[in-house]
Amino acid sequence: MTQAATILGCAGPTLLPEEKRFFSEAQPWGFILFTRNINDPAQITALTSELRNAVGWAAPVLIDQEGGRVQRMRGPYWRDWHPPLDMVAKASDPARALYLRYRLIAEELRAVGIDVQCGPTADVARDATHAFLQNRLYGFDPDTVIDLSNAVAEGLTDGGIHPVVKHIPGHGAATVDSHHDLPRVSLDRDTLDETDFAVFEQMDHIMMGMTAHVVFEEIDPELPATLSPKVMKVIREDIDFDGLLMTDDLSMGALPGTIGERAAAARKAGCDMILHCNGDRAEMEQVLENCGRLSGAAQARADTVIARRPEVQPLDIQAAEADLSALLGGEVYV
């Protein structure tokens, strides 16, 4: 059976019988976990197993474990982390520090059955970048962001975790929070090509990407990137990103229309995969009615992701922790 072109959330820390039946029939390609799904290591391990058993195969399980404000797994069972931009400012070697940070995060994710991390967050920060995003980023110029995004991706893949680069083609120039409002970017195309777009041109080795709910007025003054065929053409042809492209969360306030309309529009625009995170059954049914099944190029990209799951490289955890602490002047994580 082909999978539905969607990644879905579940309601709580255990999978209810009706959810098992729903997912078994729906056959989403993957799942995503949020704080509401997290209690302790044994519980997450059981939940990821239940989710995969529901669809009958080793479906990807995603999470946002960036550190700082956006980390679903926290103490006492897991390490707590500085916001990424704060760690970059503190570290004597930011690339090495971020590599170690995400290599250790990968260990924690893999141990509970999670195999995809939504990051690196490869947007270029500005002084005016909205506070919801700014300290989740790595730098204020393209070269720095490219270097540090690659370090993050390498740390994850060395730990057996697929990275998802976000937010294509760039969210850093947005000055409002796309969870609530629709950001509009009025920068000219040359500036975009030299900054935000330049970063994602160097991310084509990452097999999965996530879109930005942002209007780029120079390209499409009406539709946000997630729903815009014009922006999708830029992503695929100019930025030349050929990986599996998923939407950012479809339930965010930036997008117009019903959930079903958003799903249909995103797929029509060129997104391979619909991401819906809140676990609301009625909304998920709307997504499923409108996202379609994987086929063609989207199916091929999804198959490539599964076939090329990264192999875990050896790690001395105590040595990695000591190395990271030294890079932070003796401080650990928070």
mmCIF file of C-alpha atoms in Angstrom:
data_model
loop_
_atom_site.group_PDB
_atom_site.id
_atom_site.type_symbol
_atom_site.label_atom_id
_atom_site.label_comp_id
_atom_site.label_asym_id
_atom_site.label_seq_id
_atom_site.Cartn_x
_atom_site.Cartn_y
_atom_site.Cartn_z
ATOM 1 C CA MET A 1 0.000 0.000 0.000
ATOM 2 C CA THR A 2 1.304 3.463 -0.859
ATOM 3 C CA GLN A 3 1.474 5.972 1.971
ATOM 4 C CA ALA A 4 -0.542 9.165 2.266
ATOM 5 C CA ALA A 5 1.597 12.225 1.532
ATOM 6 C CA THR A 6 1.503 13.403 5.121
ATOM 7 C CA ILE A 7 3.248 13.362 8.480
ATOM 8 C CA LEU A 8 0.838 13.444 11.429
ATOM 9 C CA GLY A 9 0.862 13.964 15.180
ATOM 10 C CA CYS A 10 -0.967 12.009 17.860
ATOM 11 C CA ALA A 11 -2.984 13.310 20.787
ATOM 12 C CA GLY A 12 -1.029 12.270 23.865
ATOM 13 C CA PRO A 13 1.732 10.136 25.411
ATOM 14 C CA THR A 14 0.075 6.825 24.516
ATOM 15 C CA LEU A 15 -1.631 5.739 21.345
ATOM 16 C CA LEU A 16 -5.350 5.269 21.874
ATOM 17 C CA PRO A 17 -7.111 2.270 20.241
ATOM 18 C CA GLU A 18 -9.100 4.567 17.943
ATOM 19 C CA GLU A 19 -5.872 6.298 16.899
ATOM 20 C CA LYS A 20 -4.278 2.959 16.054
ATOM 21 C CA ARG A 21 -7.223 2.114 13.801
ATOM 22 C CA PHE A 22 -7.152 5.575 12.246
ATOM 23 C CA PHE A 23 -3.452 5.479 11.436
ATOM 24 C CA SER A 24 -3.683 1.907 10.194
ATOM 25 C CA GLU A 25 -6.323 2.934 7.670
ATOM 26 C CA ALA A 26 -4.782 6.323 6.818
ATOM 27 C CA GLN A 27 -1.203 5.073 6.322
ATOM 28 C CA PRO A 28 0.625 8.386 6.809
ATOM 29 C CA TRP A 29 4.257 8.354 5.689
ATOM 30 C CA GLY A 30 5.486 9.467 9.094
ATOM 31 C CA PHE A 31 4.734 10.919 12.516
ATOM 32 C CA ILE A 32 5.881 13.886 14.599
ATOM 33 C CA LEU A 33 6.106 14.177 18.385
ATOM 34 C CA PHE A 34 5.489 17.245 20.550
ATOM 35 C CA THR A 35 5.727 18.035 24.263
ATOM 36 C CA ARG A 36 2.249 16.599 24.834
ATOM 37 C CA ASN A 37 3.623 13.229 23.698
ATOM 38 C CA ILE A 38 6.639 13.222 26.028
ATOM 39 C CA ASN A 39 6.907 11.818 29.569
ATOM 40 C CA ASP A 40 9.992 9.671 29.991
ATOM 41 C CA PRO A 41 12.311 7.449 27.916
ATOM 42 C CA ALA A 42 10.377 4.202 28.360
ATOM 43 C CA GLN A 43 7.116 5.915 27.419
ATOM 44 C CA ILE A 44 8.535 7.507 24.246
ATOM 45 C CA THR A 45 10.128 4.230 23.207
ATOM 46 C CA ALA A 46 6.768 2.492 23.595
ATOM 47 C CA LEU A 47 4.965 5.272 21.703
ATOM 48 C CA THR A 48 7.314 5.258 18.717
ATOM 49 C CA SER A 49 6.937 1.475 18.544
ATOM 50 C CA GLU A 50 3.134 1.751 18.719
ATOM 51 C CA LEU A 51 3.066 4.325 15.942
ATOM 52 C CA ARG A 52 5.135 2.135 13.653
ATOM 53 C CA ASN A 53 3.113 -0.954 14.510
ATOM 54 C CA ALA A 54 -0.056 0.937 13.605
ATOM 55 C CA VAL A 55 1.126 1.453 10.012
ATOM 56 C CA GLY A 56 2.988 -1.850 9.772
ATOM 57 C CA TRP A 57 6.453 -0.576 8.863
ATOM 58 C CA ALA A 58 9.387 1.431 10.217
ATOM 59 C CA ALA A 59 7.856 4.819 9.423
ATOM 60 C CA PRO A 60 9.944 7.925 10.186
ATOM 61 C CA VAL A 61 9.281 9.611 13.527
ATOM 62 C CA LEU A 62 10.171 13.310 13.656
ATOM 63 C CA ILE A 63 10.728 15.815 16.454
ATOM 64 C CA ASP A 64 11.872 19.417 16.948
ATOM 65 C CA GLN A 65 14.800 19.150 19.349
ATOM 66 C CA GLU A 66 16.706 22.328 18.533
ATOM 67 C CA GLY A 67 17.550 23.411 22.077
ATOM 68 C CA GLY A 68 16.578 26.626 23.797
ATOM 69 C CA ARG A 69 12.869 27.344 23.532
ATOM 70 C CA VAL A 70 12.257 24.583 20.982
ATOM 71 C CA GLN A 71 13.136 21.290 22.635
ATOM 72 C CA ARG A 72 10.418 18.758 23.261
ATOM 73 C CA MET A 73 12.579 16.445 25.402
ATOM 74 C CA ARG A 74 13.970 18.142 28.527
ATOM 75 C CA GLY A 75 15.452 17.357 31.918
ATOM 76 C CA PRO A 76 15.587 15.393 34.048
ATOM 77 C CA TYR A 77 15.826 12.605 31.489
ATOM 78 C CA TRP A 78 17.574 14.537 28.721
ATOM 79 C CA ARG A 79 20.075 17.359 28.436
ATOM 80 C CA ASP A 80 18.839 20.933 28.395
ATOM 81 C CA TRP A 81 20.497 23.271 25.921
ATOM 82 C CA HIS A 82 21.262 26.926 25.375
ATOM 83 C CA PRO A 83 19.455 28.522 22.427
ATOM 84 C CA PRO A 84 21.670 27.838 19.401
ATOM 85 C CA LEU A 85 22.621 31.471 18.775
ATOM 86 C CA ASP A 86 23.686 31.844 22.414
ATOM 87 C CA MET A 87 25.909 28.770 22.141
ATOM 88 C CA VAL A 88 27.462 30.110 18.934
ATOM 89 C CA ALA A 89 28.327 33.369 20.729
ATOM 90 C CA LYS A 90 29.871 31.524 23.685
ATOM 91 C CA ALA A 91 31.799 28.744 21.937
ATOM 92 C CA SER A 92 35.469 29.099 21.054
ATOM 93 C CA ASP A 93 34.834 26.923 17.987
ATOM 94 C CA PRO A 94 31.142 27.257 17.074
ATOM 95 C CA ALA A 95 31.160 24.635 14.318
ATOM 96 C CA ARG A 96 32.719 22.009 16.567
ATOM 97 C CA ALA A 97 30.387 22.943 19.421
ATOM 98 C CA LEU A 98 27.278 22.620 17.273
ATOM 99 C CA TYR A 99 28.511 19.347 15.804
ATOM 100 C CA LEU A 100 28.937 17.900 19.308
ATOM 101 C CA ARG A 101 25.643 19.348 20.519
ATOM 102 C CA TYR A 102 23.652 17.678 17.753
ATOM 103 C CA ARG A 103 25.710 14.507 17.898
ATOM 104 C CA LEU A 104 24.661 14.180 21.556
ATOM 105 C CA ILE A 105 21.073 15.103 20.709
ATOM 106 C CA ALA A 106 21.121 12.372 18.067
ATOM 107 C CA GLU A 107 22.089 9.824 20.725
ATOM 108 C CA GLU A 108 19.110 10.831 22.845
ATOM 109 C CA LEU A 109 16.682 10.730 19.938
ATOM 110 C CA ARG A 110 17.800 7.398 18.553
ATOM 111 C CA ALA A 111 17.640 5.783 22.009
ATOM 112 C CA VAL A 112 13.854 6.325 22.144
ATOM 113 C CA GLY A 113 13.068 5.428 18.539
ATOM 114 C CA ILE A 114 13.106 8.887 16.937
ATOM 115 C CA ASP A 115 14.995 9.008 13.645
ATOM 116 C CA VAL A 116 14.369 12.469 12.130
ATOM 117 C CA GLN A 117 15.226 15.893 13.585
ATOM 118 C CA CYS A 118 13.620 19.058 12.187
ATOM 119 C CA GLY A 119 16.849 21.021 11.757
ATOM 120 C CA PRO A 120 19.279 22.549 10.926
ATOM 121 C CA THR A 121 17.432 25.868 11.070
ATOM 122 C CA ALA A 122 19.380 27.462 8.232
ATOM 123 C CA ASP A 123 17.679 30.862 8.093
ATOM 124 C CA VAL A 124 19.906 33.954 8.078
ATOM 125 C CA ALA A 125 19.275 36.071 11.174
ATOM 126 C CA ARG A 126 18.822 39.833 11.121
ATOM 127 C CA ASP A 127 18.528 42.347 13.931
ATOM 128 C CA ALA A 128 14.830 42.615 13.003
ATOM 129 C CA THR A 129 14.169 38.848 12.852
ATOM 130 C CA HIS A 130 11.173 38.087 15.058
ATOM 131 C CA ALA A 131 12.121 36.912 18.539
ATOM 132 C CA PHE A 132 10.291 33.583 18.072
ATOM 133 C CA LEU A 133 12.994 32.641 15.571
ATOM 134 C CA GLN A 134 16.117 34.747 16.055
ATOM 135 C CA ASN A 135 17.961 32.899 18.842
ATOM 136 C CA ARG A 136 17.113 29.563 17.197
ATOM 137 C CA LEU A 137 19.448 30.522 14.340
ATOM 138 C CA TYR A 138 23.214 30.252 13.904
ATOM 139 C CA GLY A 139 24.411 33.519 12.417
ATOM 140 C CA PHE A 140 23.846 36.812 10.627
ATOM 141 C CA ASP A 141 25.664 36.151 7.353
ATOM 142 C CA PRO A 142 25.299 33.389 4.749
ATOM 143 C CA ASP A 143 28.806 31.946 5.055
ATOM 144 C CA THR A 144 28.490 31.481 8.815
ATOM 145 C CA VAL A 145 25.033 29.940 8.488
ATOM 146 C CA ILE A 146 26.205 27.536 5.770
ATOM 147 C CA ASP A 147 29.195 26.429 7.847
ATOM 148 C CA LEU A 148 27.225 25.927 11.051
ATOM 149 C CA SER A 149 24.195 24.348 9.367
ATOM 150 C CA ASN A 150 26.501 21.768 7.838
ATOM 151 C CA ALA A 151 28.021 21.093 11.268
ATOM 152 C CA VAL A 152 24.536 20.520 12.699
ATOM 153 C CA ALA A 153 23.574 18.199 9.842
ATOM 154 C CA GLU A 154 26.814 16.241 10.188
ATOM 155 C CA GLY A 155 26.317 15.778 13.923
ATOM 156 C CA LEU A 156 22.826 14.423 13.352
ATOM 157 C CA THR A 157 23.721 12.080 10.499
ATOM 158 C CA ASP A 158 26.759 10.719 12.380
ATOM 159 C CA GLY A 159 24.294 9.848 15.116
ATOM 160 C CA GLY A 160 21.974 7.990 12.730
ATOM 161 C CA ILE A 161 19.394 10.782 12.506
ATOM 162 C CA HIS A 162 18.060 12.277 9.279
ATOM 163 C CA PRO A 163 18.128 16.108 9.331
ATOM 164 C CA VAL A 164 15.384 18.301 7.858
ATOM 165 C CA VAL A 165 16.770 21.650 6.711
ATOM 166 C CA LYS A 166 14.405 24.567 7.333
ATOM 167 C CA HIS A 167 12.779 26.950 6.444
ATOM 168 C CA ILE A 168 13.222 26.916 2.661
ATOM 169 C CA PRO A 169 13.732 29.371 0.957
ATOM 170 C CA GLY A 170 14.396 31.437 4.111
ATOM 171 C CA HIS A 171 12.564 32.788 7.148
ATOM 172 C CA GLY A 172 15.166 35.117 8.643
ATOM 173 C CA ALA A 173 13.850 38.345 7.094
ATOM 174 C CA ALA A 174 10.408 37.803 8.631
ATOM 175 C CA THR A 175 9.487 40.252 11.367
ATOM 176 C CA VAL A 176 6.259 38.589 12.559
ATOM 177 C CA ASP A 177 5.627 35.132 14.040
ATOM 178 C CA SER A 178 4.218 32.765 11.399
ATOM 179 C CA HIS A 179 2.551 30.720 14.127
ATOM 180 C CA HIS A 180 0.060 33.597 14.374
ATOM 181 C CA ASP A 181 0.459 35.954 11.393
ATOM 182 C CA LEU A 182 1.631 35.828 7.793
ATOM 183 C CA PRO A 183 5.127 37.325 7.363
ATOM 184 C CA ARG A 184 5.785 39.364 4.223
ATOM 185 C CA VAL A 185 9.317 39.939 2.893
ATOM 186 C CA SER A 186 9.833 42.825 0.482
ATOM 187 C CA LEU A 187 13.543 42.299 -0.211
ATOM 188 C CA ASP A 188 14.519 42.417 -3.877
ATOM 189 C CA ARG A 189 15.475 39.217 -5.667
ATOM 190 C CA ASP A 190 19.200 40.035 -5.873
ATOM 191 C CA THR A 191 19.367 40.471 -2.093
ATOM 192 C CA LEU A 192 17.464 37.227 -1.525
ATOM 193 C CA ASP A 193 19.762 35.371 -3.925
ATOM 194 C CA GLU A 194 22.838 36.662 -2.088
ATOM 195 C CA THR A 195 21.580 35.915 1.440
ATOM 196 C CA ASP A 196 18.736 33.546 2.312
ATOM 197 C CA PHE A 197 18.596 31.672 -0.981
ATOM 198 C CA ALA A 198 22.397 31.341 -1.099
ATOM 199 C CA VAL A 199 22.356 29.290 2.095
ATOM 200 C CA PHE A 200 19.809 26.783 0.845
ATOM 201 C CA GLU A 201 21.701 26.398 -2.432
ATOM 202 C CA GLN A 202 24.419 24.802 -0.283
ATOM 203 C CA MET A 203 22.004 22.473 1.520
ATOM 204 C CA ASP A 204 21.200 20.217 -1.438
ATOM 205 C CA HIS A 205 23.034 17.284 0.166
ATOM 206 C CA ILE A 206 20.365 17.147 2.896
ATOM 207 C CA MET A 207 17.587 14.803 1.812
ATOM 208 C CA MET A 208 14.652 16.551 3.504
ATOM 209 C CA GLY A 209 13.569 20.173 3.714
ATOM 210 C CA MET A 210 10.749 22.175 5.259
ATOM 211 C CA THR A 211 9.084 25.206 3.714
ATOM 212 C CA ALA A 212 8.643 28.726 5.077
ATOM 213 C CA HIS A 213 5.178 30.182 5.637
ATOM 214 C CA VAL A 214 6.425 33.503 4.254
ATOM 215 C CA VAL A 215 5.300 35.699 1.349
ATOM 216 C CA PHE A 216 8.204 36.783 -0.868
ATOM 217 C CA GLU A 217 6.645 39.780 -2.570
ATOM 218 C CA GLU A 218 9.245 39.947 -5.340
ATOM 219 C CA ILE A 219 8.312 36.400 -6.440
ATOM 220 C CA ASP A 220 4.658 35.967 -5.466
ATOM 221 C CA PRO A 221 2.943 38.892 -3.705
ATOM 222 C CA GLU A 222 -0.140 36.827 -2.875
ATOM 223 C CA LEU A 223 0.814 33.379 -1.615
ATOM 224 C CA PRO A 224 3.256 32.193 1.081
ATOM 225 C CA ALA A 225 6.049 29.934 -0.125
ATOM 226 C CA THR A 226 4.305 26.789 1.147
ATOM 227 C CA LEU A 227 1.334 27.410 -1.144
ATOM 228 C CA SER A 228 3.058 29.186 -4.045
ATOM 229 C CA PRO A 229 3.889 27.408 -7.316
ATOM 230 C CA LYS A 230 6.119 30.374 -8.208
ATOM 231 C CA VAL A 231 8.208 30.013 -5.048
ATOM 232 C CA MET A 232 8.296 26.231 -5.453
ATOM 233 C CA LYS A 233 9.774 26.756 -8.904
ATOM 234 C CA VAL A 234 12.502 28.915 -7.352
ATOM 235 C CA ILE A 235 13.187 26.244 -4.732
ATOM 236 C CA ARG A 236 13.425 23.427 -7.260
ATOM 237 C CA GLU A 237 15.034 25.194 -10.225
ATOM 238 C CA ASP A 238 17.026 28.181 -8.908
ATOM 239 C CA ILE A 239 17.985 27.030 -5.424
ATOM 240 C CA ASP A 240 18.102 23.507 -6.910
ATOM 241 C CA PHE A 241 16.838 21.683 -3.841
ATOM 242 C CA ASP A 242 15.811 18.206 -4.972
ATOM 243 C CA GLY A 243 15.136 16.586 -1.600
ATOM 244 C CA LEU A 244 11.834 15.575 -0.059
ATOM 245 C CA LEU A 245 10.059 18.862 0.628
ATOM 246 C CA MET A 246 7.517 19.023 3.443
ATOM 247 C CA THR A 247 5.398 21.918 4.575
ATOM 248 C CA ASP A 248 5.912 23.591 7.904
ATOM 249 C CA ASP A 249 3.018 22.768 10.228
ATOM 250 C CA LEU A 250 -0.181 23.275 8.268
ATOM 251 C CA SER A 251 -2.135 24.347 11.353
ATOM 252 C CA MET A 252 -0.074 27.517 11.890
ATOM 253 C CA GLY A 253 -1.936 30.818 11.757
ATOM 254 C CA ALA A 254 0.025 32.230 8.820
ATOM 255 C CA LEU A 255 -1.852 30.199 6.204
ATOM 256 C CA PRO A 256 -5.246 31.091 4.711
ATOM 257 C CA GLY A 257 -8.200 28.763 4.228
ATOM 258 C CA THR A 258 -9.309 25.568 5.922
ATOM 259 C CA ILE A 259 -6.870 22.804 6.775
ATOM 260 C CA GLY A 260 -8.126 20.809 3.804
ATOM 261 C CA GLU A 261 -7.720 23.764 1.457
ATOM 262 C CA ARG A 262 -4.201 24.337 2.739
ATOM 263 C CA ALA A 263 -3.259 20.694 2.182
ATOM 264 C CA ALA A 264 -4.605 20.679 -1.359
ATOM 265 C CA ALA A 265 -2.933 23.989 -2.217
ATOM 266 C CA ALA A 266 0.445 22.942 -0.817
ATOM 267 C CA ARG A 267 0.436 19.709 -2.778
ATOM 268 C CA LYS A 268 -0.689 21.496 -5.934
ATOM 269 C CA ALA A 269 2.083 24.057 -5.469
ATOM 270 C CA GLY A 270 4.707 21.308 -5.358
ATOM 271 C CA CYS A 271 5.216 20.208 -1.746
ATOM 272 C CA ASP A 272 5.883 16.481 -1.534
ATOM 273 C CA MET A 273 4.587 16.050 2.004
ATOM 274 C CA ILE A 274 2.033 17.719 4.275
ATOM 275 C CA LEU A 275 3.076 18.219 7.904
ATOM 276 C CA HIS A 276 0.191 18.416 10.382
ATOM 277 C CA CYS A 277 1.212 18.467 14.016
ATOM 278 C CA ASN A 278 -1.565 19.078 16.538
ATOM 279 C CA GLY A 279 -3.106 15.582 16.599
ATOM 280 C CA ASP A 280 -6.642 16.892 16.046
ATOM 281 C CA ARG A 281 -8.591 14.029 14.477
ATOM 282 C CA ALA A 282 -11.032 16.187 12.503
ATOM 283 C CA GLU A 283 -8.222 18.254 11.014
ATOM 284 C CA MET A 284 -6.201 15.151 10.159
ATOM 285 C CA GLU A 285 -9.186 13.748 8.297
ATOM 286 C CA GLN A 286 -9.314 16.951 6.242
ATOM 287 C CA VAL A 287 -5.612 16.611 5.476
ATOM 288 C CA LEU A 288 -6.050 13.029 4.360
ATOM 289 C CA GLU A 289 -8.950 13.921 2.098
ATOM 290 C CA ASN A 290 -6.786 16.487 0.313
ATOM 291 C CA CYS A 291 -3.121 15.450 0.455
ATOM 292 C CA GLY A 292 -3.301 12.458 -1.888
ATOM 293 C CA ARG A 293 -1.030 9.413 -1.912
ATOM 294 C CA LEU A 294 2.664 9.446 -2.644
ATOM 295 C CA SER A 295 3.516 8.877 -6.289
ATOM 296 C CA GLY A 296 5.943 9.968 -8.978
ATOM 297 C CA ALA A 297 8.822 12.211 -7.926
ATOM 298 C CA ALA A 298 7.481 12.606 -4.374
ATOM 299 C CA GLN A 299 7.398 8.823 -3.946
ATOM 300 C CA ALA A 300 10.928 8.538 -5.324
ATOM 301 C CA ARG A 301 12.229 11.167 -2.897
ATOM 302 C CA ALA A 302 10.469 9.500 0.025
ATOM 303 C CA ASP A 303 11.887 6.123 -0.974
ATOM 304 C CA THR A 304 15.385 7.620 -1.149
ATOM 305 C CA VAL A 305 15.055 8.957 2.404
ATOM 306 C CA ILE A 306 14.129 5.493 3.677
ATOM 307 C CA ALA A 307 16.801 3.698 1.653
ATOM 308 C CA ARG A 308 19.534 6.063 2.821
ATOM 309 C CA ARG A 309 18.924 6.219 6.537
ATOM 310 C CA PRO A 310 22.260 7.281 8.038
ATOM 311 C CA GLU A 311 24.521 4.789 9.760
ATOM 312 C CA VAL A 312 25.588 5.513 13.334
ATOM 313 C CA GLN A 313 29.244 6.416 13.803
ATOM 314 C CA PRO A 314 31.115 5.533 17.017
ATOM 315 C CA LEU A 315 30.945 8.065 19.856
ATOM 316 C CA ASP A 316 32.632 8.324 23.247
ATOM 317 C CA ILE A 317 29.887 10.228 25.045
ATOM 318 C CA GLN A 318 31.970 11.279 28.035
ATOM 319 C CA ALA A 319 34.729 12.576 25.760
ATOM 320 C CA ALA A 320 32.176 14.449 23.620
ATOM 321 C CA GLU A 321 30.650 16.060 26.721
ATOM 322 C CA ALA A 322 34.063 17.084 28.004
ATOM 323 C CA ASP A 323 35.057 18.488 24.618
ATOM 324 C CA LEU A 324 31.851 20.509 24.391
ATOM 325 C CA SER A 325 32.225 21.825 27.930
ATOM 326 C CA ALA A 326 35.757 22.986 27.155
ATOM 327 C CA LEU A 327 34.530 24.793 24.035
ATOM 328 C CA LEU A 328 31.997 26.597 26.242
ATOM 329 C CA GLY A 329 34.553 27.703 28.823
ATOM 330 C CA GLY A 330 33.708 24.937 31.259
ATOM 331 C CA GLU A 331 29.930 25.437 31.099
ATOM 332 C CA VAL A 332 27.601 22.541 30.262
ATOM 333 C CA TYR A 333 24.516 22.967 28.074
ATOM 334 C CA VAL A 334 22.563 25.586 30.126
#
